[in-house]
Amino acid sequence: MCHIVYSTIYRATHYNGVTVMSEGKEVPSPEIEYERWSLEIRRGALSLAILAIIRNGESYGYDIMRKLSEEGYEALQVEPSTTYPLLRRLEKRGMLEGRKVKDPDSGRERRHYYLTRDGLMVLKRMVESWKTLNSQLVMLLEEAGLT
């Protein structure tokens, strides 16, 4: 008895970050897929980081960005185009409250944010979830020989 094995060879064409397979399906390139994953991870991490910073005391956007640009926090650095919409979103969701404060030195008004009671409760749950997720991922990566 003779067995014939057929295999399909797929050709891929890369165009603008999208891999177009010969069968017509479009899949993101590895670079695009990594960027998407990285963005998803950073979104959650930045919310947690900002709430943690504000838990230590009232703060404003520029001060938060300065804190996240300090040595040791390079992976959390953010631009104003990310920081301010995120602060507004956290305020809209009831995690933060903001108030305008006049800077005594410059005379400029800044929006200072502080954690609400709900924000503190959510932050505590986020911290526990993050710690659990992190420790389990580390275990998995060790088991896979990736650390």
Backbone as numpy.savetxt, mean C-alpha at the origin, in Angstrom:
# Nx Ny Nz CAx CAy CAz Cx Cy Cz
1.21 -50.60 -28.83 0.36 -49.43 -28.83 1.26 -48.20 -28.83
0.88 -47.26 -29.63 1.67 -46.04 -29.77 0.87 -44.86 -29.21
1.53 -44.06 -28.38 0.87 -42.86 -27.83 1.45 -41.63 -28.52
0.58 -40.81 -28.98 1.02 -39.57 -29.59 0.64 -38.44 -28.65
1.62 -37.65 -28.31 1.38 -36.52 -27.41 1.46 -35.24 -28.24
0.40 -34.48 -28.16 0.38 -33.20 -28.85 0.65 -32.09 -27.84
1.45 -31.18 -28.22 1.65 -30.02 -27.35 1.41 -28.76 -28.18
0.86 -27.81 -27.53 0.60 -26.54 -28.20 1.71 -25.58 -27.83
2.26 -24.97 -28.80 3.30 -23.97 -28.56 2.63 -22.60 -28.68
2.77 -21.83 -27.65 2.17 -20.50 -27.64 3.24 -19.46 -27.93
2.90 -18.57 -28.80 3.78 -17.45 -29.06 3.27 -16.26 -28.28
4.17 -15.47 -27.79 3.76 -14.29 -27.03 4.38 -13.05 -27.64
3.62 -12.00 -27.70 4.10 -10.73 -28.17 3.90 -9.71 -27.06
4.93 -8.96 -26.74 4.83 -7.94 -25.71 4.53 -6.60 -26.37
3.47 -5.94 -25.88 3.09 -4.66 -26.44 2.57 -3.78 -25.31
3.23 -2.67 -25.04 2.81 -1.72 -24.00 2.55 -2.40 -22.66
3.43 -3.29 -22.25 3.28 -3.92 -20.95 2.28 -5.04 -20.91
1.69 -5.40 -22.06 0.72 -6.49 -22.09 1.29 -7.60 -22.97
1.19 -8.81 -22.48 1.61 -9.95 -23.28 0.38 -10.47 -24.01
0.45 -10.52 -25.32 -0.66 -11.05 -26.11 -0.27 -12.45 -26.55
-0.99 -13.43 -26.05 -0.70 -14.82 -26.37 -1.25 -15.13 -27.76
-0.67 -16.14 -28.40 -1.08 -16.47 -29.77 -2.54 -16.90 -29.86
-3.10 -17.41 -28.75 -4.50 -17.82 -28.79 -5.44 -16.63 -28.58
-4.89 -15.41 -28.53 -5.71 -14.22 -28.45 -5.93 -13.66 -27.06
-5.52 -14.38 -26.03 -5.71 -13.88 -24.66 -4.65 -12.83 -24.35
-5.05 -11.84 -23.58 -4.10 -10.83 -23.12 -3.82 -11.06 -21.65
-2.56 -11.11 -21.31 -2.16 -11.21 -19.91 -1.12 -10.14 -19.65
-1.12 -9.59 -18.44 -0.14 -8.54 -18.16 1.27 -9.10 -18.18
2.21 -8.24 -18.55 3.61 -8.64 -18.51 4.02 -8.84 -17.05
5.12 -9.55 -16.80 5.57 -9.73 -15.42 5.81 -8.39 -14.70
6.30 -7.40 -15.43 6.56 -6.09 -14.81 5.25 -5.44 -14.37
4.25 -5.49 -15.23 2.94 -4.92 -14.90 2.31 -5.67 -13.74
2.40 -6.99 -13.77 1.82 -7.80 -12.70 2.47 -7.48 -11.37
3.81 -7.32 -11.36 4.51 -6.96 -10.12 4.06 -5.58 -9.63
3.95 -4.63 -10.54 3.54 -3.27 -10.16 2.14 -3.27 -9.55
1.24 -4.05 -10.11 -0.12 -4.14 -9.55 -0.08 -4.70 -8.14
0.65 -5.79 -7.97 0.77 -6.43 -6.65 1.37 -5.45 -5.64
2.45 -4.78 -6.05 3.13 -3.83 -5.17 2.20 -2.70 -4.76
1.41 -2.20 -5.69 0.46 -1.12 -5.40 -0.59 -1.57 -4.39
-1.11 -2.77 -4.56 -2.11 -3.30 -3.62 -1.53 -3.42 -2.21
-0.33 -3.95 -2.10 0.32 -4.11 -0.80 0.55 -2.74 -0.15
1.08 -1.80 -0.94 1.39 -0.46 -0.40 0.14 0.28 0.08
-0.97 0.11 -0.63 -2.20 0.81 -0.23 -2.58 0.46 1.20
-2.63 -0.82 1.50 -2.98 -1.25 2.85 -1.93 -0.85 3.87
-0.67 -1.00 3.49 0.42 -0.68 4.41 0.45 0.81 4.72
0.20 1.66 3.73 0.23 3.10 3.96 -0.91 3.56 4.87
-2.08 2.98 4.71 -3.18 3.31 5.62 -2.80 2.97 7.05
-2.24 1.79 7.24 -1.80 1.36 8.56 -0.71 2.29 9.09
0.27 2.63 8.26 1.37 3.50 8.68 0.87 4.88 9.09
-0.02 5.45 8.30 -0.53 6.79 8.60 -1.34 6.79 9.89
-2.19 5.79 10.07 -2.96 5.71 11.32 -2.02 5.54 12.52
-0.96 4.75 12.35 -0.01 4.54 13.44 0.73 5.84 13.79
1.11 6.61 12.78 1.79 7.88 13.02 0.87 8.83 13.78
-0.37 8.92 13.34 -1.32 9.85 13.95 -1.72 9.39 15.35
-1.63 8.11 15.62 -1.93 7.61 16.97 -0.97 8.23 17.99
0.24 8.51 17.57 1.23 9.12 18.46 0.99 10.60 18.70
0.03 11.17 18.02 -0.29 12.58 18.20 -0.77 13.20 16.91
-1.53 14.24 17.05 -2.08 14.97 15.91 -0.97 15.29 14.91
-1.29 15.19 13.62 -0.28 15.43 12.60 -0.93 15.98 11.34
-0.11 16.48 10.44 -0.60 17.02 9.17 0.17 16.37 8.02
-0.33 16.53 6.81 0.20 15.82 5.65 1.70 15.89 5.47
2.26 17.10 5.47 3.70 17.25 5.24 4.49 16.55 6.34
4.03 16.65 7.57 4.72 16.02 8.69 4.71 14.49 8.53
3.60 13.94 8.07 3.49 12.50 7.84 4.46 12.08 6.74
4.52 12.84 5.66 5.45 12.52 4.57 6.90 12.59 5.05
7.20 13.57 5.87 8.55 13.71 6.42 8.92 12.49 7.26
7.98 12.05 8.10 8.22 10.88 8.94 8.48 9.64 8.08
7.68 9.47 7.04 7.83 8.29 6.18 9.06 8.35 5.27
9.70 9.51 5.18 10.91 9.61 4.37 12.17 9.45 5.21
12.01 9.27 6.53 13.17 9.08 7.40 13.86 7.76 7.08
15.12 7.69 7.46 15.90 6.47 7.26 15.21 5.29 7.95
15.14 4.20 7.24 14.49 3.01 7.78 13.06 2.83 7.29
12.50 3.87 6.68 11.12 3.79 6.18 11.05 3.98 4.66
12.14 3.69 3.97 12.23 3.96 2.53 11.08 3.33 1.74
10.66 2.14 2.11 9.60 1.45 1.36 8.24 2.11 1.55
8.13 3.01 2.52 6.85 3.67 2.81 6.81 5.12 2.32
7.85 5.57 1.64 7.87 6.96 1.17 6.69 7.22 0.24
6.09 8.39 0.41 4.92 8.75 -0.40 5.04 10.17 -0.92
4.34 10.40 -2.00 4.25 11.72 -2.62 2.99 12.41 -2.11
2.93 13.74 -2.22 1.71 14.45 -1.84 0.48 13.94 -2.58
0.66 13.53 -3.83 -0.47 13.05 -4.63 -1.06 11.75 -4.09
-0.34 11.08 -3.21 -0.84 9.88 -2.53 -1.31 10.22 -1.13
-0.53 11.03 -0.43 -0.79 11.32 0.98 -2.12 12.03 1.21
-2.35 13.13 0.52 -3.53 13.94 0.81 -4.84 13.24 0.44
-4.93 12.58 -0.71 -6.17 11.82 -0.97 -6.39 10.70 0.05
-5.31 10.06 0.50 -5.46 9.00 1.50 -5.94 9.57 2.83
-5.42 10.72 3.24 -5.89 11.36 4.47 -7.37 11.72 4.35
-7.77 12.27 3.21 -9.18 12.62 3.01 -10.07 11.38 3.04
-9.59 10.29 2.43 -10.36 9.05 2.42 -10.51 8.49 3.83
-9.44 8.51 4.62 -9.51 8.03 6.00 -10.43 8.91 6.84
-10.43 10.20 6.55 -11.33 11.11 7.26 -12.78 10.83 6.86
-13.02 10.65 5.58 -14.38 10.39 5.08 -14.93 9.09 5.67
-14.07 8.12 5.90 -14.48 6.83 6.45 -14.60 6.84 7.97
-14.30 8.00 8.59 -14.48 8.13 10.03 -13.31 7.65 10.87
-12.18 7.36 10.23 -11.00 6.91 10.97 -10.23 8.09 11.56
-10.30 9.20 10.86 -9.61 10.43 11.28 -10.61 11.58 11.31
-10.25 12.58 12.08 -10.94 13.87 12.00 -9.87 14.92 11.79
-10.23 15.94 11.03 -9.28 16.99 10.74 -9.79 18.34 11.21
-8.86 19.22 11.50 -9.21 20.59 11.86 -8.12 21.51 11.35
-8.50 22.72 11.00 -7.52 23.69 10.51 -6.82 24.34 11.68
-5.50 24.42 11.57 -4.67 25.02 12.61 -3.72 26.00 11.93
-3.63 27.21 12.49 -2.73 28.21 11.95 -1.34 28.00 12.53
-0.35 27.86 11.65 1.03 27.68 12.08 1.53 28.99 12.67
2.03 28.97 13.92 2.46 30.21 14.56 3.66 30.86 13.88
4.51 30.07 13.25 5.71 30.63 12.60 5.41 31.20 11.22
4.73 30.42 10.39 4.50 30.84 9.00 3.17 31.56 8.82
2.24 31.35 9.74 0.91 31.92 9.60 0.01 31.15 8.65
0.54 30.08 8.06 -0.23 29.25 7.12 -1.18 28.34 7.88
-2.32 28.09 7.27 -3.25 27.12 7.85 -2.91 25.73 7.35
-2.92 24.80 8.27 -2.69 23.40 7.92 -3.82 22.58 8.50
-4.13 21.51 7.82 -5.16 20.60 8.31 -4.47 19.55 9.17
-4.75 19.61 10.46 -4.21 18.64 11.40 -5.22 17.52 11.58
-4.72 16.29 11.58 -5.58 15.11 11.72 -5.32 14.43 13.05
-6.38 13.89 13.61 -6.24 13.06 14.81 -7.12 11.84 14.65
-6.78 10.80 15.39 -7.48 9.53 15.31 -8.80 9.59 16.07
-9.85 9.09 15.46 -11.14 9.00 16.14 -11.17 7.70 16.96
-12.19 7.56 17.77 -12.33 6.32 18.55 -12.47 5.12 17.61
-13.28 5.28 16.55 -13.41 4.21 15.56 -12.07 3.94 14.87
-11.35 5.00 14.58 -10.04 4.86 13.95 -9.07 4.07 14.81
-9.11 4.32 16.11 -8.25 3.58 17.04 -8.63 2.11 17.07
-9.94 1.83 17.09 -10.39 0.43 17.10 -9.96 -0.29 15.82
-10.13 0.37 14.68 -9.73 -0.23 13.40 -8.22 -0.41 13.36
-7.48 0.58 13.84 -6.02 0.48 13.86 -5.56 -0.74 14.65
-6.14 -0.95 15.81 -5.75 -2.11 16.64 -6.01 -3.41 15.89
-7.14 -3.50 15.21 -7.45 -4.72 14.44 -6.52 -4.87 13.25
-6.19 -3.75 12.60 -5.27 -3.78 11.47 -3.90 -4.29 11.91
-3.44 -3.81 13.07 -2.13 -4.22 13.59 -2.11 -5.73 13.84
-3.14 -6.25 14.48 -3.20 -7.69 14.75 -3.24 -8.49 13.45
-4.04 -8.04 12.50 -4.11 -8.73 11.20 -2.77 -8.70 10.49
-2.12 -7.53 10.51 -0.83 -7.39 9.83 0.21 -8.32 10.46
0.25 -8.36 11.79 1.22 -9.22 12.48 0.99 -10.69 12.14
-0.27 -11.11 12.15 -0.59 -12.50 11.83 -0.22 -12.82 10.38
-0.64 -11.96 9.48 -0.34 -12.16 8.06 1.16 -12.22 7.83
1.90 -11.28 8.42 3.34 -11.22 8.24 4.02 -12.48 8.75
3.68 -12.92 9.96 4.35 -14.09 10.52 4.04 -15.34 9.70
2.81 -15.46 9.21 2.46 -16.63 8.40 3.13 -16.59 7.03
3.26 -15.41 6.45 3.98 -15.30 5.17 5.45 -15.63 5.34
6.06 -15.17 6.43 7.47 -15.48 6.69 7.65 -16.99 6.80
6.75 -17.66 7.52 6.83 -19.13 7.64 6.72 -19.79 6.27
5.77 -19.34 5.48 5.57 -19.91 4.16 6.79 -19.70 3.27
7.37 -18.51 3.31 8.55 -18.21 2.51 9.74 -19.06 2.94
9.88 -19.27 4.26 10.95 -20.13 4.77 10.75 -21.56 4.28
9.52 -22.06 4.36 9.23 -23.42 3.89 9.52 -23.57 2.41
9.30 -22.51 1.65 9.55 -22.54 0.21 11.01 -22.29 -0.13
11.84 -22.05 0.89 13.26 -21.78 0.66 13.53 -20.43 0.04
12.67 -19.46 0.30 12.80 -18.14 -0.31 13.36 -17.08 0.63
13.82 -17.49 1.80 14.40 -16.49 2.71 15.86 -16.76 2.95
